[in-house]
């Protein structure tokens, strides 16, 4: 019987999580009250006394000019800041496009009386031609800091019409393989977050579903390679956080976009459409969006397996698969941000993703002897349709302490993921000279139900100690994950003329994971020197439950994860950093599942329920140089890992093989990463990156030997702007060298991409054209060896396409680069 998830149980989990957050918010909100006053005024043009709607009003801290509050003026030029704390002094700044900014000296209301600044006149900026004024703050595609890299997806026109996997492949030191597996700095143990939180889209049963996330829905991607104790310690190489878009403009705004991609086979097209709507005022922000995408292409595989026998003979298995791939997805997103008061903010959001994927395969298998004479021939066809549903719901609360002494943040998130996977397979046997044999064909049907439910709750508190220029952070987090796989397989019996159950291939598997953690951080700045030390304590439970075999294995462990960060700013342009963190890589549910997947009888998959966590010591020495036209970020890193979880391929005498997982002794990785950004002219900017590392694998597993190898990866992205910056031309190229594994090498071959975009109507309409993988060379290659068996495989999918893109923005005038006071972001981590 196929076990299905109860919607009632899921709904009760979601309601209980949101109720906890709601009552917590009410409690916190009711405990804070302080005396306050109101700041008001009106902004007019000194030229014609007309009111200036959308003038930017800021309250600045007199001590360091940092932002306290901000808002836009209303249609009549009026503004009003409610609940300004009585003891708070501020500088009032008024600014608008085409006008000279006006400042008012430091002000404090000692008697807590309302402050009305009356009518404020702004003078025209005589240095500007108002007919040509439009704010277009330049945002770099990549911002490389000393401890974090931020990739702004909206500035990269070469990924329009793509997916999250295409975006990740643009990032320095990041690589995505043919199965959606992500590596960072050459290591596959990396944690993928969406909006700073675990999601069923970012991982389940050892696989990601990021090909279901359109690139157009992503605002930016953040990479943290040596996170502090505030972050989860999972992942050998660090954290990748995908932040989804949310409009931040005041008033009613929206956008429409579409992308059409063509392929080189019949019906090999991509269709994508997107609509987003947003309404914001001083009290609330409401946003919603929809994205639909249809992808059709091919996925081919060519494999050769050579086996040497003790008598000196050789056998060669030649496999050639031609297949099609159809992927249709829909994504709905909505949310509400609410300013409860000056110090209290609340956010609620939901993400729903629906998908259907259909793959077909036509696999021909031939066995040859040492004389390259064919001794066996058979054909296997496959049809693999699946549907999926992913839902994320969350609540965010923020309490900003008075006098800018810090903040408290509370987040709760519930994610549901379900997949219904079916497979229909048939095998037909031939004589070596390609004639149909008299042997009965094989017909197999497979039905898989998989679920991946994640609940996470996090409380973070930050307190500032201005007297010693220090900061204290503390917090707690829980992650509760439940996954299940229920597989039913049956084969056709020619004797009784009906399908019968494959008892050896059927199983019911559950996986539960519970992680509870506390952390504390202390940081201080002394002149040009900054330091930070933190400790995270964690209790974790991993429970693979082999329901079919009544075997339940409980792994529980307690760990301490220290971290330390040092920074020294030589001057405004030069900064050095040194960091250390202890990290962990936990086996995923699919890696712990011992049942064998027989979907492809010659390429089996099974997990290992006795895998232990992998522990890592990570060191990073970094240097950052920034100037107006050139910046450079470089680092030297070293990782020592113990009990490394590795993917191992086993080969058997009957020509079958199986992918499984084992713990190796140790690995050592020493590498360097460089990111360069050139802006020699206002119309030309280039980003180039390089990562190279030497990896040493130490193992005592039979049939495997110690291995050492070098891996390198380089990317370059160059953009030219012309026609008064209304036209853009972008060229991108990526090179991925062979990556060493414990059994051989794997390599994803890079691409050359070309993109062009033209803006019309002051940028409200954009039309674009791009070509992905111009040389049609993107592919995946591997060469692995175990004992006397060697396999070489080559994977190729439809990668060269021509895209036509269009986007139209409507609503209030856009004012980019203005920092407004608003509710906490529902779409990102700090």
XYZ file of C-alpha atoms in Angstrom, residues 238-771:
534
model
C 29.728 26.965 3.934
C 26.251 28.356 3.305
C 24.485 29.571 0.160
C 21.404 31.674 0.892
C 18.940 32.360 -1.949
C 16.955 35.535 -1.273
C 13.676 35.908 -3.189
C 12.432 39.184 -4.602
C 10.104 41.576 -2.798
C 9.268 45.057 -4.075
C 10.275 47.865 -1.707
C 8.805 50.864 -3.547
C 6.112 52.994 -1.935
C 2.603 53.032 -3.404
C 1.199 50.498 -5.854
C 3.802 48.931 -8.138
C 4.095 45.912 -10.330
C 5.865 44.253 -13.210
C 5.156 41.862 -16.052
C 7.841 39.750 -17.702
C 8.089 36.946 -20.206
C 10.878 34.791 -21.616
C 10.883 32.586 -24.681
C 13.695 30.150 -25.336
C 14.185 28.007 -28.431
C 16.185 24.798 -28.771
C 17.729 22.792 -31.577
C 15.184 19.964 -31.601
C 11.468 19.919 -32.372
C 9.412 21.448 -29.546
C 12.559 22.025 -27.497
C 11.325 25.373 -26.192
C 11.112 27.277 -22.916
C 8.142 29.474 -22.051
C 8.074 31.615 -18.932
C 5.786 34.357 -17.644
C 5.807 36.338 -14.419
C 3.621 38.954 -12.733
C 4.349 40.676 -9.438
C 2.264 43.239 -7.532
C 3.162 45.298 -4.487
C 1.551 47.953 -2.312
C 3.495 49.804 0.395
C 2.791 52.702 2.714
C 4.210 53.800 6.055
C 2.409 51.058 7.966
C 2.343 48.010 5.749
C 3.716 46.300 2.681
C 1.678 43.745 0.740
C 3.268 41.742 -2.052
C 2.290 38.872 -4.312
C 3.707 37.220 -7.421
C 3.118 34.358 -9.835
C 5.555 32.594 -12.134
C 4.885 29.890 -14.682
C 7.568 28.037 -16.627
C 7.606 25.246 -19.204
C 10.883 23.607 -20.257
C 11.379 20.950 -22.916
C 14.727 19.493 -23.883
C 16.822 16.344 -23.917
C 19.145 14.517 -21.504
C 21.526 11.969 -23.027
C 24.056 9.663 -21.407
C 26.930 7.676 -22.908
C 28.818 5.252 -20.678
C 31.616 2.678 -21.078
C 32.481 0.207 -18.302
C 35.632 -1.904 -18.661
C 36.299 -4.920 -16.435
C 39.621 -6.784 -16.375
C 39.554 -10.409 -15.196
C 42.297 -12.386 -13.510
C 42.828 -14.529 -16.619
C 43.744 -11.434 -18.618
C 40.439 -11.169 -20.482
C 38.454 -7.942 -20.791
C 34.750 -7.171 -20.916
C 33.267 -3.899 -22.148
C 29.697 -2.714 -21.372
C 28.660 0.053 -23.777
C 25.545 2.081 -22.780
C 23.933 4.808 -24.893
C 20.774 6.561 -23.717
C 18.804 9.141 -25.666
C 16.119 10.840 -23.597
C 13.651 13.734 -23.464
C 12.905 16.046 -20.554
C 9.719 18.052 -19.894
C 9.580 20.263 -16.799
C 6.540 22.446 -16.005
C 6.404 24.523 -12.840
C 4.274 27.192 -11.184
C 5.222 29.357 -8.220
C 2.956 31.558 -6.091
C 4.288 33.954 -3.485
C 2.548 36.403 -1.158
C 3.243 38.186 2.077
C 2.502 41.033 4.439
C 4.924 43.270 6.353
C 3.406 45.384 9.100
C 4.830 48.221 11.209
C 3.173 47.595 14.575
C 4.923 50.669 15.988
C 8.226 52.497 15.738
C 10.033 49.566 17.372
C 7.897 46.536 16.520
C 7.517 44.937 13.093
C 5.786 41.801 11.869
C 6.034 39.832 8.637
C 3.980 36.920 7.302
C 4.668 35.123 4.018
C 3.825 32.039 1.976
C 5.491 30.335 -0.988
C 3.766 27.608 -2.991
C 5.464 25.748 -5.832
C 3.811 23.146 -8.062
C 5.612 21.076 -10.647
C 5.305 18.253 -13.157
C 8.260 16.559 -14.805
C 8.325 13.836 -17.442
C 11.464 12.081 -18.622
C 11.805 9.396 -21.276
C 14.799 7.251 -22.080
C 15.838 4.860 -24.829
C 18.886 2.959 -23.536
C 20.839 0.517 -25.704
C 23.227 -1.870 -23.923
C 25.968 -3.866 -25.639
C 28.570 -6.206 -24.122
C 31.858 -6.754 -25.982
C 34.737 -9.136 -25.321
C 38.449 -8.261 -25.478
C 38.311 -8.545 -29.275
C 35.497 -5.943 -29.387
C 33.081 -8.604 -30.556
C 29.550 -8.039 -29.319
C 28.282 -10.898 -27.171
C 24.981 -9.426 -25.881
C 22.508 -6.709 -26.887
C 19.344 -5.422 -25.242
C 17.242 -2.254 -25.132
C 15.597 -0.608 -22.099
C 12.943 2.087 -22.434
C 11.769 4.285 -19.593
C 9.034 6.802 -18.875
C 9.326 8.656 -15.546
C 6.535 11.140 -14.776
C 6.355 12.856 -11.410
C 4.434 15.642 -9.724
C 5.468 17.684 -6.709
C 4.072 20.215 -4.279
C 6.183 22.464 -2.052
C 4.743 24.943 0.452
C 6.551 27.324 2.800
C 4.754 29.402 5.436
C 6.425 31.726 7.900
C 6.124 34.467 10.470
C 8.831 37.014 11.370
C 8.855 39.430 14.278
C 11.380 42.173 15.102
C 11.698 44.360 18.191
C 14.188 47.223 17.836
C 15.494 48.325 21.227
C 15.384 51.968 22.238
C 18.453 54.165 21.703
C 19.660 51.750 19.006
C 20.857 49.311 21.635
C 20.096 46.261 19.530
C 17.167 44.131 18.449
C 15.286 40.899 19.001
C 14.137 38.750 16.091
C 11.862 35.735 16.131
C 11.205 33.564 13.066
C 9.113 30.449 12.623
C 8.878 28.571 9.330
C 6.954 25.490 8.215
C 7.816 23.793 4.926
C 5.971 20.902 3.285
C 7.197 18.929 0.293
C 5.523 15.989 -1.467
C 6.479 14.081 -4.609
C 4.499 11.457 -6.498
C 6.989 9.587 -8.708
C 6.084 6.880 -11.209
C 8.197 4.790 -13.541
C 7.358 2.546 -16.476
C 10.203 0.390 -17.805
C 10.553 -2.274 -20.483
C 13.485 -4.390 -21.694
C 13.777 -6.140 -25.043
C 16.501 -8.669 -25.868
C 18.325 -9.153 -29.161
C 20.935 -11.438 -30.607
C 24.454 -9.957 -30.970
C 23.701 -9.267 -34.656
C 20.624 -7.145 -33.730
C 17.848 -9.673 -34.366
C 14.984 -10.085 -31.876
C 15.639 -13.047 -29.604
C 12.994 -15.419 -28.333
C 13.581 -14.338 -24.721
C 10.607 -12.804 -22.946
C 10.713 -9.054 -22.524
C 10.730 -7.453 -19.078
C 8.070 -4.947 -18.028
C 8.297 -3.092 -14.696
C 6.140 -0.450 -12.987
C 7.282 1.709 -10.084
C 5.390 4.049 -7.757
C 7.148 6.270 -5.214
C 5.598 8.589 -2.636
C 8.087 10.918 -0.950
C 7.573 13.661 1.613
C 9.884 16.202 3.230
C 8.448 18.352 6.039
C 10.590 20.864 7.934
C 9.726 23.045 10.912
C 12.226 25.632 12.126
C 11.971 28.245 14.876
C 14.693 30.734 15.760
C 15.159 33.477 18.348
C 18.054 35.949 17.959
C 18.948 38.773 20.349
C 21.582 41.422 19.698
C 22.597 44.021 22.300
C 24.973 46.923 21.734
C 27.390 48.165 24.406
C 28.325 51.629 23.076
C 30.572 52.491 26.026
C 33.067 49.812 24.981
C 32.078 49.652 21.287
C 31.024 46.027 21.647
C 28.163 43.745 20.698
C 26.649 40.665 22.336
C 24.552 38.167 20.394
C 22.699 35.137 21.670
C 19.906 32.931 20.437
C 18.288 29.538 20.137
C 17.051 27.450 17.235
C 15.212 24.208 16.591
C 14.901 22.269 13.331
C 12.481 19.345 13.135
C 12.541 17.408 9.885
C 10.409 14.411 8.891
C 10.960 12.610 5.612
C 9.517 9.443 4.170
C 9.930 7.270 1.097
C 7.408 4.593 0.189
C 8.236 2.513 -2.893
C 6.108 -0.072 -4.621
C 7.399 -1.985 -7.655
C 5.827 -4.725 -9.747
C 6.897 -6.741 -12.815
C 4.922 -8.547 -15.476
C 4.828 -12.324 -15.131
C 4.431 -13.924 -18.567
C 3.360 -17.250 -17.085
C 0.309 -15.949 -15.224
C -0.048 -12.994 -17.605
C -0.276 -10.235 -14.991
C 1.877 -7.927 -12.869
C 3.196 -9.247 -9.551
C 4.859 -7.456 -6.660
C 8.657 -7.163 -6.582
C 9.040 -7.876 -2.885
C 12.812 -7.364 -2.927
C 12.437 -3.859 -4.394
C 9.583 -2.570 -2.217
C 10.180 -0.722 1.025
C 8.799 1.817 3.475
C 11.353 4.211 4.956
C 10.968 7.075 7.431
C 13.577 9.541 8.584
C 13.341 11.911 11.545
C 15.844 14.618 12.420
C 15.734 16.953 15.405
C 18.369 19.600 16.075
C 18.299 21.950 19.068
C 20.964 24.602 19.528
C 22.007 27.623 21.609
C 24.689 30.144 20.717
C 26.503 33.151 22.096
C 28.798 35.717 20.416
C 30.858 38.607 21.726
C 32.395 41.129 19.338
C 34.272 44.392 19.799
C 35.968 47.061 17.727
C 39.122 48.774 18.987
C 40.201 51.474 16.550
C 40.934 49.652 13.279
C 40.804 46.203 14.844
C 37.662 44.059 15.158
C 37.338 40.674 16.794
C 34.477 38.288 17.402
C 34.290 34.960 19.234
C 31.332 32.633 19.429
C 30.236 29.212 20.605
C 27.274 27.125 19.463
C 26.052 24.151 21.521
C 23.958 21.577 19.692
C 22.067 18.401 20.484
C 21.041 16.414 17.418
C 19.045 13.258 16.722
C 19.071 11.384 13.402
C 16.681 8.428 13.248
C 16.467 6.351 10.049
C 13.526 3.969 10.438
C 13.411 0.961 8.132
C 9.700 0.294 8.573
C 9.696 -2.614 6.137
C 12.396 -4.427 8.138
C 11.255 -3.174 11.587
C 14.725 -1.725 12.112
C 15.076 1.668 13.787
C 18.526 3.199 14.239
C 18.860 6.203 16.562
C 21.955 8.364 16.283
C 22.192 11.163 18.840
C 25.181 13.360 19.573
C 26.091 16.545 21.401
C 28.630 18.948 19.945
C 30.232 22.313 20.568
C 31.062 24.477 17.564
C 33.433 27.378 18.282
C 34.108 30.177 15.819
C 36.405 33.203 15.762
C 36.801 36.144 13.369
C 39.484 38.843 13.310
C 39.532 41.905 11.029
C 42.011 44.723 10.665
C 41.289 47.771 8.484
C 44.571 49.317 7.366
C 42.646 52.209 5.809
C 39.446 52.785 3.847
C 40.739 50.687 0.949
C 42.552 47.766 2.609
C 41.285 45.191 5.083
C 42.604 41.854 6.366
C 40.598 39.057 7.951
C 41.275 35.754 9.681
C 38.545 33.302 10.656
C 38.055 29.817 12.081
C 35.017 27.624 12.588
C 34.313 24.028 13.512
C 31.611 22.578 11.287
C 29.642 19.395 10.694
C 28.305 17.562 7.665
C 25.382 15.294 8.500
C 24.274 12.401 6.332
C 21.051 13.214 4.497
C 17.955 11.044 4.535
C 18.692 9.488 1.141
C 22.278 8.703 2.161
C 20.983 6.808 5.216
C 18.300 4.820 3.363
C 19.661 1.243 3.005
C 17.009 0.017 0.599
C 18.185 -0.487 -2.981
C 16.604 1.532 -5.767
C 16.088 -0.825 -8.740
C 14.695 1.761 -11.197
C 17.761 1.093 -13.358
C 18.948 -2.506 -12.675
C 22.430 -1.778 -14.035
C 22.880 1.421 -12.038
C 21.532 0.795 -8.538
C 21.406 3.241 -5.602
C 21.425 2.528 -1.880
C 22.297 4.390 1.299
C 24.097 3.432 4.488
C 22.143 3.780 7.779
C 25.357 3.590 9.818
C 26.974 6.711 8.387
C 28.433 8.987 11.041
C 28.671 12.794 10.866
C 31.687 14.370 9.250
C 33.557 16.996 11.310
C 35.525 19.870 9.818
C 38.026 22.444 11.014
C 37.908 25.415 8.616
C 40.458 28.269 8.454
C 40.325 31.309 6.168
C 42.825 34.158 5.712
C 41.356 36.968 3.579
C 42.366 40.325 2.112
C 40.115 42.983 0.573
C 41.107 46.002 -1.514
C 38.493 48.466 -2.769
C 38.803 51.558 -4.906
C 36.531 53.400 -7.307
C 37.696 51.561 -10.421
C 39.168 48.350 -9.077
C 38.533 46.002 -6.174
C 39.977 42.652 -5.211
C 38.986 40.007 -2.694
C 41.329 37.110 -2.088
C 41.644 34.356 0.486
C 43.713 31.336 1.388
C 41.703 28.584 3.053
C 42.428 25.246 4.663
C 39.947 22.515 5.665
C 40.668 19.337 7.590
C 37.784 16.876 7.630
C 37.410 13.689 9.655
C 35.037 10.840 8.775
C 34.308 12.313 5.337
C 30.976 11.197 3.860
C 31.830 10.115 0.315
C 29.881 8.812 -2.628
C 31.289 5.406 -3.596
C 30.479 3.383 -6.687
C 30.627 -0.391 -6.359
C 30.860 -2.721 -9.361
C 29.652 -6.324 -9.454
C 30.430 -9.377 -11.585
C 26.990 -9.395 -13.254
C 27.707 -6.047 -14.991
C 25.659 -4.077 -12.467
C 26.896 -1.263 -10.264
C 25.572 0.597 -7.228
C 26.134 4.063 -5.791
C 26.385 4.075 -1.993
C 28.051 6.135 0.763
C 30.827 5.505 3.277
C 32.904 7.431 5.814
C 36.525 7.975 4.775
C 39.316 8.562 7.284
C 40.295 12.164 6.526
C 40.667 14.781 3.835
C 42.876 17.852 3.690
C 42.101 20.747 1.352
C 44.321 23.778 0.803
C 43.127 26.392 -1.649
C 42.970 29.986 -2.750
C 40.144 32.123 -4.108
C 40.420 35.418 -6.012
C 37.657 37.788 -7.107
C 38.470 40.877 -9.221
C 36.131 43.703 -10.203
C 37.242 46.246 -12.820
C 35.443 49.492 -13.669
C 37.923 51.279 -15.922
C 35.194 53.341 -17.564
C 31.635 54.279 -16.624
C 30.319 52.148 -19.509
C 32.394 49.010 -18.828
C 32.642 46.721 -15.818
C 34.127 43.245 -15.501
C 34.087 40.622 -12.762
C 36.561 37.738 -12.807
C 37.023 34.957 -10.261
C 39.362 32.034 -9.734
C 39.363 29.179 -7.255
C 41.997 26.475 -7.012
C 42.643 23.876 -4.329
C 44.691 20.797 -3.615
C 42.728 17.948 -2.016
C 44.126 14.878 -0.284
C 41.880 11.858 0.426
C 43.058 9.394 3.082
C 41.133 6.123 3.300
C 41.382 2.529 4.517
C 38.366 1.253 2.541
C 39.165 -1.899 0.584
C 39.641 -1.240 -3.109
C 40.342 2.461 -2.634
C 43.709 4.115 -2.284
C 44.852 7.486 -0.981
C 44.401 10.164 -3.627
C 45.715 13.690 -4.138
C 44.664 16.085 -6.870
C 44.302 19.722 -7.893
C 41.053 21.399 -8.930
C 40.534 24.821 -10.476
C 37.577 26.911 -11.585
C 37.491 30.323 -13.298
C 34.709 32.662 -14.418
C 34.587 36.040 -16.131
C 31.623 38.351 -16.721
C 31.995 41.583 -18.712
C 29.252 44.177 -19.300
C 29.263 47.129 -21.700
C 26.673 49.918 -21.521
C 25.878 52.330 -24.355
C 23.101 54.539 -25.774
C 23.137 56.701 -22.645
C 23.130 53.530 -20.532
C 19.866 52.276 -22.018
C 21.630 49.402 -23.800
C 23.716 46.597 -22.274
C 25.886 43.892 -23.792
C 27.142 41.100 -21.547
C 29.573 38.262 -22.244
C 30.210 35.465 -19.718
C 32.513 32.473 -19.736
C 33.162 29.763 -17.179
C 35.865 27.106 -17.007
C 35.619 24.106 -14.683
C 38.654 21.892 -14.427
C 38.501 18.169 -13.578
C 37.609 17.694 -9.900
C 39.366 14.909 -8.021
C 37.277 12.389 -6.059
C 38.311 9.363 -4.054
C 37.622 7.149 -7.104
C 38.683 9.312 -10.012
C 37.660 12.601 -11.614
C 34.438 14.408 -12.505
C 34.104 17.528 -14.635
C 31.293 19.861 -15.616
C 32.305 21.615 -18.825
C 31.680 25.377 -18.732
C 29.867 27.660 -21.140
C 30.189 30.831 -23.186
C 27.063 33.016 -22.927
C 26.029 36.194 -24.703
C 23.242 38.627 -23.705
C 21.868 41.988 -24.890
C 19.200 44.261 -23.363
C 17.632 47.577 -24.424
C 15.534 49.781 -22.137
C 12.723 52.071 -23.288
C 10.413 54.638 -21.666
C 12.854 55.650 -18.923
C 13.595 52.009 -18.156
C 9.989 50.903 -17.631
C 10.185 48.556 -20.632
C 13.127 46.225 -21.232
C 13.608 43.970 -24.242
C 16.416 41.446 -24.356
C 18.111 38.754 -26.383
C 20.573 36.135 -25.186
C 22.271 32.930 -26.249
